[in-house]
Structures are given as C-alpha cells and as structure tokens.
Short mmCIF file of C-alpha atoms and ligand atoms in Angstrom, two decimals:
data_model
loop_
_atom_site.label_atom_id
_atom_site.label_comp_id
_atom_site.label_asym_id
_atom_site.label_seq_id
_atom_site.Cartn_x
_atom_site.Cartn_y
_atom_site.Cartn_z
CA UNK S 1173 46.21 64.71 118.15
CA UNK S 1174 45.49 65.11 121.94
CA UNK S 1175 47.10 67.65 124.20
CA UNK S 1176 49.01 64.70 125.77
CA UNK S 1177 50.35 63.67 122.37
CA UNK S 1178 51.49 67.21 121.72
CA UNK S 1179 53.14 67.26 125.09
CA UNK S 1180 54.91 64.03 124.20
CA UNK S 1181 56.72 65.91 121.35
CA UNK S 1182 58.27 67.96 124.10
CA UNK S 1183 59.15 65.02 126.53
CA UNK S 1184 62.50 66.22 128.02
CA UNK S 1185 65.55 64.95 126.26
CA UNK S 1186 69.27 65.64 126.79
CA UNK S 1187 72.13 65.84 124.35
CA UNK S 1188 74.19 62.71 124.59
CA UNK S 1189 77.57 63.07 126.24
CA UNK S 1190 79.39 62.08 123.02
CA UNK S 1191 78.33 65.37 121.47
CA UNK S 1192 80.55 67.29 123.90
CA UNK S 1193 83.80 66.62 122.02
CA UNK S 1194 82.17 67.51 118.75
CA UNK S 1195 80.96 70.80 120.18
CA UNK S 1196 84.51 71.61 121.19
CA UNK S 1197 85.82 70.76 117.73
CA UNK S 1198 83.23 72.97 116.03
CA UNK S 1199 83.80 75.84 118.42
CA UNK S 1200 87.59 75.76 117.87
CA UNK S 1201 87.11 75.81 114.10
CA UNK S 1202 84.56 78.66 114.28
CA UNK S 1203 86.83 80.68 116.70
CA UNK S 1204 89.55 80.76 114.16
CA UNK S 1205 87.41 80.94 110.96
CA UNK S 1206 85.31 83.83 112.17
CA UNK S 1207 87.81 85.81 114.15
CA UNK S 1208 87.45 89.50 113.39
CA UNK S 1209 83.89 89.15 112.01
CA UNK S 1210 81.87 92.16 113.24
CA UNK S 1211 78.85 91.52 115.45
CA UNK S 1212 76.57 93.30 112.97
CA UNK S 1213 77.67 90.76 110.29
CA UNK S 1214 77.34 87.92 112.83
CA UNK S 1215 73.71 88.99 113.27
CA UNK S 1216 73.01 87.80 109.73
CA UNK S 1217 74.20 84.29 110.43
CA UNK S 1218 72.04 81.86 108.40
CA UNK S 1219 70.96 84.59 106.01
CA UNK S 1220 74.62 85.64 105.27
CA UNK S 1221 76.08 84.16 102.06
CA UNK S 1222 79.69 83.10 101.96
CA UNK S 1223 80.36 80.14 99.56
CA UNK S 1224 84.02 79.77 100.73
CA UNK S 1225 82.84 79.37 104.34
CA UNK S 1226 80.30 76.77 103.21
CA UNK S 1227 82.98 74.92 101.36
CA UNK S 1228 85.30 75.06 104.41
CA UNK S 1229 82.55 73.41 106.55
CA UNK S 1230 81.92 70.86 103.83
CA UNK S 1231 85.63 70.01 103.80
CA UNK S 1232 85.20 68.96 107.47
CA UNK S 1233 82.11 66.78 106.69
CA UNK S 1234 79.81 69.31 108.43
CA UNK S 1235 77.35 69.86 105.47
CA UNK S 1236 75.01 66.96 105.26
CA UNK S 1237 75.97 65.76 108.77
CA UNK S 1238 72.98 63.37 109.13
CA UNK S 1239 72.97 62.13 105.49
CA UNK S 1240 74.25 58.67 104.71
CA UNK S 1241 77.91 58.23 103.95
CA UNK S 1242 77.11 56.40 100.68
CA UNK S 1243 75.75 59.85 99.36
CA UNK S 1244 78.67 61.83 100.76
CA UNK S 1245 77.07 62.67 104.12
CA UNK S 1246 78.73 62.07 107.58
CA UNK S 1247 76.06 59.57 108.80
CA UNK S 1248 75.90 61.24 112.23
CA UNK S 1249 72.72 61.64 114.36
CA UNK S 1250 70.35 64.55 114.80
CA UNK S 1251 71.85 65.40 118.20
CA UNK S 1252 75.19 66.11 116.51
CA UNK S 1253 73.46 68.30 113.87
CA UNK S 1254 71.70 70.21 116.76
CA UNK S 1255 75.09 70.92 118.30
CA UNK S 1256 76.59 72.00 114.97
CA UNK S 1257 73.71 74.26 114.09
CA UNK S 1258 73.60 75.76 117.60
CA UNK S 1259 77.35 76.58 117.41
CA UNK S 1260 77.04 77.98 113.89
CA UNK S 1261 74.23 80.28 114.99
CA UNK S 1262 75.79 81.27 118.31
CA UNK S 1263 78.96 82.35 116.56
CA UNK S 1264 77.07 84.13 113.73
CA UNK S 1265 78.63 81.97 110.97
CA UNK S 1266 77.46 82.89 107.40
CA UNK S 1267 75.61 79.77 106.49
CA UNK S 1268 73.16 80.82 103.73
CA UNK S 1269 74.96 79.27 100.79
CA UNK S 1270 74.57 75.66 101.98
CA UNK S 1271 71.66 76.17 104.43
CA UNK S 1272 68.70 75.20 102.31
CA UNK S 1273 70.44 72.26 100.59
CA UNK S 1274 71.68 70.89 103.89
CA UNK S 1275 68.50 71.44 105.86
CA UNK S 1276 65.78 70.72 103.31
CA UNK S 1277 66.72 69.85 99.73
CA UNK S 1278 69.09 66.94 100.41
CA UNK S 1279 66.77 65.26 103.04
CA UNK S 1280 63.90 65.80 100.71
CA UNK S 1281 65.82 64.11 97.85
CA UNK S 1282 66.88 61.35 100.15
CA UNK S 1283 63.17 60.66 101.12
CA UNK S 1284 61.41 61.15 97.78
CA UNK S 1285 64.07 61.46 95.01
CA UNK S 1286 65.05 58.75 92.52
CA UNK S 1287 68.35 56.87 93.08
CA UNK S 1288 69.81 58.82 90.13
CA UNK S 1289 68.74 62.20 91.70
CA UNK S 1290 70.21 61.19 95.05
CA UNK S 1291 73.57 60.23 93.56
CA UNK S 1292 73.68 63.28 91.41
CA UNK S 1293 72.64 65.93 93.92
CA UNK S 1294 73.27 64.82 97.54
CA UNK S 1295 77.05 64.45 97.29
CA UNK S 1296 77.19 67.84 95.47
CA UNK S 1297 75.20 69.44 98.28
CA UNK S 1298 77.52 67.76 100.90
CA UNK S 1299 80.66 69.15 99.12
CA UNK S 1300 79.04 72.58 98.84
CA UNK S 1301 79.35 72.38 95.11
CA UNK S 1302 75.64 72.92 94.44
CA UNK S 1303 73.57 75.48 96.26
CA UNK S 1304 69.79 75.09 96.48
CA UNK S 1305 66.74 77.29 97.09
CA UNK S 1306 63.16 76.78 97.85
CA UNK S 1307 60.58 77.78 95.15
CA UNK S 1308 57.24 77.65 96.94
CA UNK S 1309 55.81 81.27 97.26
CA UNK S 1310 54.33 83.09 94.25
CA UNK S 1311 52.64 86.41 93.97
CA UNK S 1312 49.20 85.66 95.58
CA UNK S 1313 50.29 82.28 96.83
CA UNK S 1314 52.21 82.56 99.99
CA UNK S 1315 50.27 81.30 102.96
CA UNK S 1316 47.82 79.86 100.46
CA UNK S 1317 50.41 77.66 98.81
CA UNK S 1318 47.83 75.26 97.34
CA UNK S 1319 46.85 78.02 94.87
CA UNK S 1320 50.15 78.01 92.95
CA UNK S 1321 49.82 78.93 89.32
CA UNK S 1322 53.27 78.10 88.00
CA UNK S 1323 52.71 75.24 85.62
CA UNK S 1324 54.73 72.42 84.04
CA UNK S 1325 53.25 70.42 81.19
CA UNK S 1326 54.75 67.30 79.59
CA UNK S 1327 56.74 68.07 76.54
CA UNK S 1328 58.15 65.18 74.59
CA UNK S 1329 60.86 63.65 76.85
CA UNK S 1330 60.58 66.30 79.52
CA UNK S 1331 58.59 69.21 80.94
CA UNK S 1332 57.91 72.82 79.79
CA UNK S 1333 57.75 75.26 82.72
CA UNK S 1334 56.02 78.70 82.77
CA UNK S 1335 55.22 81.04 85.59
CA UNK S 1336 57.28 82.56 88.40
CA UNK S 1337 58.28 82.59 92.07
CA UNK S 1338 58.84 85.33 94.58
CA UNK S 1339 60.62 85.88 97.94
CA UNK S 1340 63.08 83.13 97.01
CA UNK S 1341 65.88 83.38 99.60
CA UNK S 1342 69.14 83.71 97.70
CA UNK S 1343 67.58 82.44 94.44
CA UNK S 1344 69.85 84.76 92.45
CA UNK S 1345 73.00 83.00 93.87
CA UNK S 1346 71.67 79.46 93.86
CA UNK S 1347 72.38 76.77 91.36
CA UNK S 1348 69.16 74.80 91.71
CA UNK S 1349 65.61 75.24 92.87
CA UNK S 1350 63.15 72.69 94.04
CA UNK S 1351 59.94 74.28 92.77
CA UNK S 1352 56.33 73.49 93.75
CA UNK S 1353 54.33 73.68 90.46
CA UNK S 1354 51.05 72.60 89.05
CA UNK S 1355 51.27 69.71 86.74
CA UNK S 1356 47.50 69.11 86.28
CA UNK S 1357 44.18 70.88 86.93
CA UNK S 1358 43.86 74.56 87.95
CA UNK S 1359 44.23 76.66 91.09
CA UNK S 1360 40.70 75.59 92.07
CA UNK S 1361 41.93 71.96 92.37
CA UNK S 1362 44.02 73.15 95.26
CA UNK S 1363 46.50 70.48 96.59
CA UNK S 1364 45.54 68.07 93.84
CA UNK S 1365 47.86 68.19 90.77
CA UNK S 1366 50.84 69.80 92.48
CA UNK S 1367 54.27 68.28 91.96
CA UNK S 1368 57.97 69.19 92.82
CA UNK S 1369 60.50 69.74 90.11
CA UNK S 1370 64.22 70.29 90.13
CA UNK S 1371 65.03 73.48 88.14
CA UNK S 1372 68.47 74.42 86.92
CA UNK S 1373 68.50 78.16 87.50
CA UNK S 1374 70.95 78.64 84.60
CA UNK S 1375 68.70 76.92 82.04
CA UNK S 1376 67.48 79.05 79.09
CA UNK S 1377 64.21 80.88 79.98
CA UNK S 1378 65.00 81.32 83.69
CA UNK S 1379 65.47 84.93 84.93
CA UNK S 1380 66.31 85.66 88.53
CA UNK S 1381 66.12 89.21 89.78
CA UNK S 1382 67.35 90.18 93.22
CA UNK S 1383 64.89 92.20 95.36
CA UNK S 1384 66.51 95.10 97.22
CA UNK S 1385 65.42 95.39 100.80
CA UNK S 1386 64.94 98.47 102.97
CA UNK S 1387 68.23 97.87 104.77
CA UNK S 1388 70.11 97.83 101.51
CA UNK S 1389 70.78 94.11 101.03
CA UNK S 1390 69.28 91.64 98.46
CA UNK S 1391 68.73 88.32 100.11
CA UNK S 1392 65.59 87.48 98.11
CA UNK S 1393 64.78 87.19 94.51
CA UNK S 1394 62.04 87.01 92.01
CA UNK S 1395 62.30 84.23 89.43
CA UNK S 1396 60.58 84.08 85.93
CA UNK S 1397 60.10 80.89 84.01
CA UNK S 1398 59.48 81.47 80.29
CA UNK S 1399 59.10 78.23 78.35
CA UNK S 1400 61.85 76.57 80.36
CA UNK S 1401 62.57 73.01 79.17
CA UNK S 1402 63.22 70.51 82.07
CA UNK S 1403 64.46 66.98 81.44
CA UNK S 1404 62.13 64.10 82.31
CA UNK S 1405 64.16 63.23 85.45
CA UNK S 1406 63.40 66.72 86.97
CA UNK S 1407 60.32 65.39 88.71
CA UNK S 1408 61.06 64.71 92.42
CA UNK S 1409 58.88 61.97 93.82
CA UNK S 1410 55.58 61.24 92.32
CA UNK S 1411 53.57 63.48 90.03
CA UNK S 1412 50.66 64.96 91.93
CA UNK S 1413 52.23 64.30 95.35
CA UNK S 1414 53.93 67.68 95.73
CA UNK S 1415 51.63 68.80 98.49
CA UNK S 1416 52.42 65.92 100.77
CA UNK S 1417 56.15 66.22 99.97
CA UNK S 1418 56.21 69.99 100.65
CA UNK S 1419 54.61 69.45 104.04
CA UNK S 1420 57.35 66.91 104.92
CA UNK S 1421 59.88 69.45 103.81
CA UNK S 1422 58.37 72.18 106.03
CA UNK S 1423 58.76 69.93 109.04
CA UNK S 1424 62.55 69.83 108.35
CA UNK S 1425 62.45 73.60 108.02
CA UNK S 1426 60.68 74.37 111.26
CA UNK S 1427 62.05 72.07 113.82
CA UNK S 1428 65.65 73.43 114.11
CA UNK S 1429 67.22 75.75 116.50
CA UNK S 1430 67.41 78.56 113.88
CA UNK S 1431 63.95 79.71 114.94
CA UNK S 1432 65.12 80.75 118.36
CA UNK S 1433 68.65 82.15 117.86
CA UNK S 1434 68.32 84.93 115.29
CA UNK S 1435 68.96 87.70 117.93
CA UNK S 1436 71.83 86.00 119.77
CA UNK S 1437 74.63 88.25 118.43
CA UNK S 1438 72.69 91.22 119.77
CA UNK S 1439 71.89 89.64 123.12
CA UNK S 1440 75.59 88.92 123.51
CA UNK S 1441 76.60 92.52 122.82
CA UNK S 1442 73.85 93.84 125.10
CA UNK S 1443 74.98 91.54 127.97
CA UNK S 1444 78.45 92.92 127.70
CA UNK S 1445 77.13 96.42 127.65
CA UNK S 1446 75.05 95.88 130.77
CA UNK S 1447 78.00 94.34 132.54
CA UNK S 1448 79.72 97.79 132.17
CA UNK S 1449 76.64 99.81 133.02
CA UNK S 1450 73.93 97.66 134.67
CA UNK S 1451 70.44 99.17 134.64
CA UNK S 1452 67.98 97.18 136.83
CA UNK S 1453 65.14 97.26 134.30
CA UNK S 1454 67.38 96.18 131.50
CA UNK S 1455 69.01 93.41 133.58
CA UNK S 1456 65.52 92.08 134.49
CA UNK S 1457 64.58 92.08 130.81
CA UNK S 1458 67.76 90.23 129.92
CA UNK S 1459 66.96 87.64 132.63
CA UNK S 1460 63.49 87.16 131.11
CA UNK S 1461 64.90 86.63 127.65
CA UNK S 1462 67.57 84.19 128.92
CA UNK S 1463 64.84 82.23 130.66
CA UNK S 1464 62.78 82.02 127.46
CA UNK S 1465 65.79 80.97 125.48
CA UNK S 1466 66.71 78.24 127.88
CA UNK S 1467 63.14 76.88 127.76
CA UNK S 1468 62.99 77.10 123.97
CA UNK S 1469 66.36 75.31 123.70
CA UNK S 1470 65.04 72.42 125.89
CA UNK S 1471 61.95 72.28 123.61
CA UNK S 1472 64.21 72.15 120.48
CA UNK S 1473 66.35 69.37 122.00
CA UNK S 1474 63.08 67.54 122.74
CA UNK S 1475 62.05 67.81 119.02
CA UNK S 1476 65.54 66.70 117.96
CA UNK S 1477 65.03 63.56 120.04
CA UNK S 1478 61.72 62.94 118.17
CA UNK S 1479 63.61 63.30 114.82
CA UNK S 1480 66.22 60.89 116.16
CA UNK S 1481 63.37 58.39 116.85
CA UNK S 1482 62.37 58.73 113.17
CA UNK S 1483 59.21 60.82 113.90
CA UNK S 1484 58.14 64.03 112.19
CA UNK S 1485 56.91 66.35 114.93
CA UNK S 1486 54.98 68.70 112.56
CA UNK S 1487 52.68 70.34 115.15
CA UNK S 1488 55.42 70.59 117.84
CA UNK S 1489 57.67 72.18 115.27
CA UNK S 1490 55.00 74.83 114.43
CA UNK S 1491 54.55 75.51 118.17
CA UNK S 1492 58.31 75.94 118.71
CA UNK S 1493 58.64 78.23 115.67
CA UNK S 1494 55.73 80.44 116.85
CA UNK S 1495 57.11 80.75 120.43
CA UNK S 1496 60.68 81.00 119.17
CA UNK S 1497 60.05 83.86 116.78
CA UNK S 1498 58.11 85.75 119.44
CA UNK S 1499 61.26 85.73 121.59
CA UNK S 1500 63.54 86.56 118.65
CA UNK S 1501 61.37 89.60 117.90
CA UNK S 1502 61.04 90.65 121.57
CA UNK S 1503 64.78 90.87 122.09
CA UNK S 1504 65.52 93.73 119.60
CA UNK S 1505 62.22 95.46 120.52
CA UNK S 1506 62.99 95.45 124.22
CA UNK S 1507 66.57 96.57 123.77
CA UNK S 1508 65.44 99.41 121.54
CA UNK S 1509 62.96 100.52 124.36
CA UNK S 1510 65.55 100.23 127.14
CA UNK S 1511 68.71 101.48 125.53
CA UNK S 1512 69.68 105.13 126.16
CA UNK S 1513 69.89 107.43 123.11
CA UNK S 1514 73.39 108.47 124.12
CA UNK S 1515 74.85 104.89 124.10
CA UNK S 1516 78.35 105.18 122.71
CA UNK S 1517 78.74 101.57 121.69
CA UNK S 1518 78.56 101.86 117.87
CA UNK S 1519 78.62 98.18 117.16
CA UNK S 1520 75.74 97.55 119.61
CA UNK S 1521 73.71 100.34 117.92
CA UNK S 1522 74.46 99.06 114.34
CA UNK S 1523 73.52 95.47 115.32
CA UNK S 1524 70.35 96.67 117.07
CA UNK S 1525 69.38 98.81 114.03
CA UNK S 1526 69.77 95.81 111.66
CA UNK S 1527 67.97 93.34 113.77
CA UNK S 1528 65.22 95.76 114.71
CA UNK S 1529 64.45 96.31 111.04
CA UNK S 1530 64.88 92.68 110.19
CA UNK S 1531 62.91 91.12 112.98
CA UNK S 1532 59.47 91.62 111.40
CA UNK S 1533 60.39 88.84 108.94
CA UNK S 1534 61.05 86.28 111.65
CA UNK S 1535 57.33 85.42 111.98
CA UNK S 1536 56.77 85.39 108.18
CA UNK S 1537 59.54 83.24 106.73
CA UNK S 1538 58.83 79.55 106.96
CA UNK S 1539 55.11 80.19 107.54
CA UNK S 1540 53.36 83.12 109.21
CA UNK S 1541 52.29 83.13 112.91
CA UNK S 1542 48.64 82.90 111.95
CA UNK S 1543 49.25 79.91 109.65
CA UNK S 1544 51.23 78.10 112.33
CA UNK S 1545 48.55 78.66 114.95
CA UNK S 1546 45.98 77.32 112.43
CA UNK S 1547 48.15 74.23 112.09
CA UNK S 1548 48.39 73.80 115.90
CA UNK S 1549 44.57 74.22 116.23
CA UNK S 1550 44.01 71.66 113.41
CA UNK S 1551 46.52 69.37 114.97
CA UNK S 1552 44.47 69.43 118.25
CA UNK S 1553 41.27 68.76 116.38
CA UNK S 1554 39.88 72.24 117.06
CA UNK S 1555 39.17 73.18 113.39
C1 FAD J 1346 62.87 86.31 105.15
C2 FAD J 1346 61.89 85.55 104.22
C3 FAD J 1346 62.46 84.46 103.46
C4 FAD J 1346 61.52 83.80 102.67
N1 FAD J 1346 62.09 82.79 101.89
C5 FAD J 1346 61.34 82.04 101.02
C6 FAD J 1346 61.88 81.07 100.26
O1 FAD J 1346 63.09 80.89 100.22
N2 FAD J 1346 61.04 80.40 99.36
C7 FAD J 1346 59.68 80.65 99.27
O2 FAD J 1346 59.00 79.96 98.54
N3 FAD J 1346 59.14 81.66 100.05
C8 FAD J 1346 59.90 82.33 100.92
N4 FAD J 1346 59.35 83.30 101.69
C9 FAD J 1346 57.95 83.65 101.56
C10 FAD J 1346 57.14 83.28 102.71
O3 FAD J 1346 57.01 81.92 102.79
C11 FAD J 1346 55.74 83.97 102.59
O4 FAD J 1346 56.03 85.38 102.69
C12 FAD J 1346 54.80 83.58 103.65
O5 FAD J 1346 54.34 82.23 103.55
C13 FAD J 1346 53.52 84.51 103.63
O6 FAD J 1346 52.99 84.55 102.36
P1 FAD J 1346 52.64 86.02 101.74
O7 FAD J 1346 53.91 86.93 101.87
O8 FAD J 1346 52.04 85.81 100.35
O9 FAD J 1346 51.55 86.68 102.67
P2 FAD J 1346 50.01 86.29 102.77
O10 FAD J 1346 49.82 84.86 102.57
O11 FAD J 1346 49.32 87.22 101.76
O12 FAD J 1346 49.63 86.69 104.19
C14 FAD J 1346 49.45 88.08 104.60
C15 FAD J 1346 48.93 88.03 106.01
O13 FAD J 1346 47.63 87.36 106.07
C16 FAD J 1346 47.68 86.32 106.97
N5 FAD J 1346 46.92 85.15 106.54
C17 FAD J 1346 46.93 84.62 105.28
N6 FAD J 1346 46.12 83.56 105.16
C18 FAD J 1346 45.54 83.40 106.45
C19 FAD J 1346 44.64 82.47 106.99
N7 FAD J 1346 44.12 81.48 106.29
N8 FAD J 1346 44.27 82.65 108.28
C20 FAD J 1346 44.72 83.73 109.05
N9 FAD J 1346 45.63 84.60 108.59
C21 FAD J 1346 46.03 84.46 107.24
C22 FAD J 1346 49.14 85.89 107.16
O14 FAD J 1346 49.39 85.32 108.39
C23 FAD J 1346 49.80 87.26 107.01
O15 FAD J 1346 49.79 87.93 108.25
C24 FAD J 1346 60.14 84.07 102.53
C25 FAD J 1346 59.63 85.11 103.31
C26 FAD J 1346 60.49 85.88 104.13
C27 FAD J 1346 59.91 87.04 104.90
#
C-alpha cells in the first residue's frame, strides 16, 4: 500500500442529510432512557452491561442496524450505524451486552457462517436474546495470536475442545463465544491450522471466572474448556481459515467511533466545570482536545464511507485506533494535571478517578499500540 492509498482511506466524507432525522430519534430515546444516569456510570458506556437496555434498543431495530432484514436486521447503511454509535457513546449508554454481537459476531457470521448459523444466531443477536463474546487471547497469546494453544479435535459427529481463554470481555455474562482455536498442527505452525468455533458457554466442561479489576469491577473473565463437546455445526467458515477470518473481524472492531469517544463523559463535565471557573491553561487544553476529536471524527466518518463502499480499510482503521486512543488517554491525564486538589465537584472527581485508572487499557484492548504501528508499517511496505 502506498501513502496515497492510505490517504485515500481518509478521503473526506460527510454524513448524508437523511441521517439527521435518525439522530434526533436516537437522541430523544436516549434522553428519556438514560435520564438520571450518573456521569461516572456514563463513562463506562460500551463497557457497561445492561441487558434490559440492550433489549430496549433491539425493540427499536437498533441492534444489527446494518444487517439484512431477512436475518432480523434493519438493513440500514453504515452512516446510520455511525450516527447510532456516536449518540450511544456521547450519551454514555450501557452497551456492553449487545456490543460484541452487534459489532463483530453477527457481521462475521453473515460473512463466513453457514446459512443455518446465520438463521440461528443473527436474529437472536438482533433481538438481544443472545449475547456474544470474543475468545481470541490466551495466557501467552495476546499480541501473538497465531500461537494459540486451545485445541479442538474431531470427535465423532463434532469437536472436543480443551484449553482456555483470558481477558474475555464479559465472558461470564455472555451466552456464546466465537473462539479462535487450533484444529491442526502445533503452535509452531502459527497461522496454519487455526479455526473459529461457536462455543455455548453453558455447555458441560466450560467454566468462566470473572477477573476482579483494581477499580473493583469485573468486566473480564477467564474461561476454561475441559473436554467440551461441540456439535459439528460449531465450525464457523472453513477449517484452517481462522486467521483470515479473525483479521476480517478485527477490521470491524477497529474502524468504529468507539476508539475516540471513551473519555467524552469526562470532557463534558470538565467543560461545564471550566464554564464556571475558567482557567486559561485548562481552556487551552480543552481546545486542543476538541480540535483532535473533531479531526478524529472526520477520519472515522471517512472510514465509514469506505465501509459503505464495501471496502475493508484495515490499515486506516489501525491508524485511527492508534491516534484515537492517544487522545482518549490524554484527556484524563491532562485533566488530572490541571485540576485543583480542592475541586468541589464530586461527580467530576469520581469520573476522573475512574477514567484515569481505566485509560491504560484503551491502547491495549483491540490490539496494542505497538502491534497497530507494526501493521501500519507493514501496510506501507516498510517491514
Ligand atoms: C479492556 C480489554 C478488553 C479485552 N477484551 C478482550 C476480549 O474480549 N477478547 C480477547 O480475546 N481479548 C481481549 N483482550 C485482550 C487483548 O486483546 C490483549 O491484552 C492484547 O492483545 C495484548 O496481549 P497481551 O495482554 O498478551 O500482551 P502481550 O502480547 O504480552 O504484550 C505485552 C507488551 O509487549 C508488546 N509487544 C508484544 N508483541 C510485540 C511485537 N511483536 N512488537 C512490538 N511490541 C510487542 C505489546 O505491545 C505490549 O505493550 C482485552 C484486553 C483489554 C485490556
């Protein structure tokens, strides 16, 4: 890929005018559904689990917005999804329950799944009846995903699964996992011999254990598979094609606006705080962050336009995620530096404390900064 081709991923695009009415509709719904939600809870947004909220969104057709109507989706375009996601994040809606299924699992099944899998799972995801998680990382296989050791072997009419996954976001509350596992060869075979399997997390032999985080919550889990039997139709796509499929999935994961808006609830509170007591250094920092966010938003809309054209802007998505997470991390870091120790705004302080502690993960989840930069360099033919 040349620099010009990478720049083409970011060719300016605008949200079509017909998305305006939809934005109003989403905003009106969120204003009433989330009234009274504290800013510190809004700061969790797509990591906050609320199955009832996900079902309320699904009832409006807003889970699986871009998926075909024949599978229960709303058949709308990527620009409408951008608007929906932007409003959900800006309002701090608790989206975790349906987030992975909506963003990744359903599009993955649509692209690679069998007709039977599509009919079984995509409508259930769109109705928020089945919640999915991603089973990629394992102890010792995070960035180096090609070294996964969890193994499934053919067993009569199905598969026998052994091994384990770690850092699975909301694995302990999910119904299903799409797991990347080895179905032939050994870790030395790297990408060869990897496949994706649908795993029912309530099947005998599956144990999920929440991992308690330093800020007291448990959004991750560790999962063990001990001789778990999986039916033959658990294989997603082709055996041995797991690596290519996972890479397509990661492009869905990295291109959305969620990689730029994690600190919006805090920025909002801080803006209101500064309006009451403006400090020139703090106001200048706020201006810098808003300028960055405006630029990142334009870049994200540009990538949305590429998705709309049916392209998969993998390198552009890596670049946006790297820049976006840098801004998301700089916002709480700057506010922590600039805010006075005697600030009386308890909600601002609680939201800052939460995001300041959380922000280290922004550049780890979905691929670390170093891995993304490696991808960009490879994309440009530099390594
Ligand atoms: C909030 C959060 C949610 C997550 N959710 C999920 C999930 O739902 N499902 C899932 O499967 N995983 C999930 N993960 C795991 C995540 O994908 C991994 O943590 C991540 O890929 C890094 O892997 P690791 O933790 O094993 O670190 P390592 O791979 O051990 O990396 C450690 C450090 O070494 C650097 N490094 C590693 N290899 C290289 C290299 N080749 N060149 C340069 N530097 C390198 C990394 O950049 C990093 O700084 C989540 C992680 C977080 C923080």
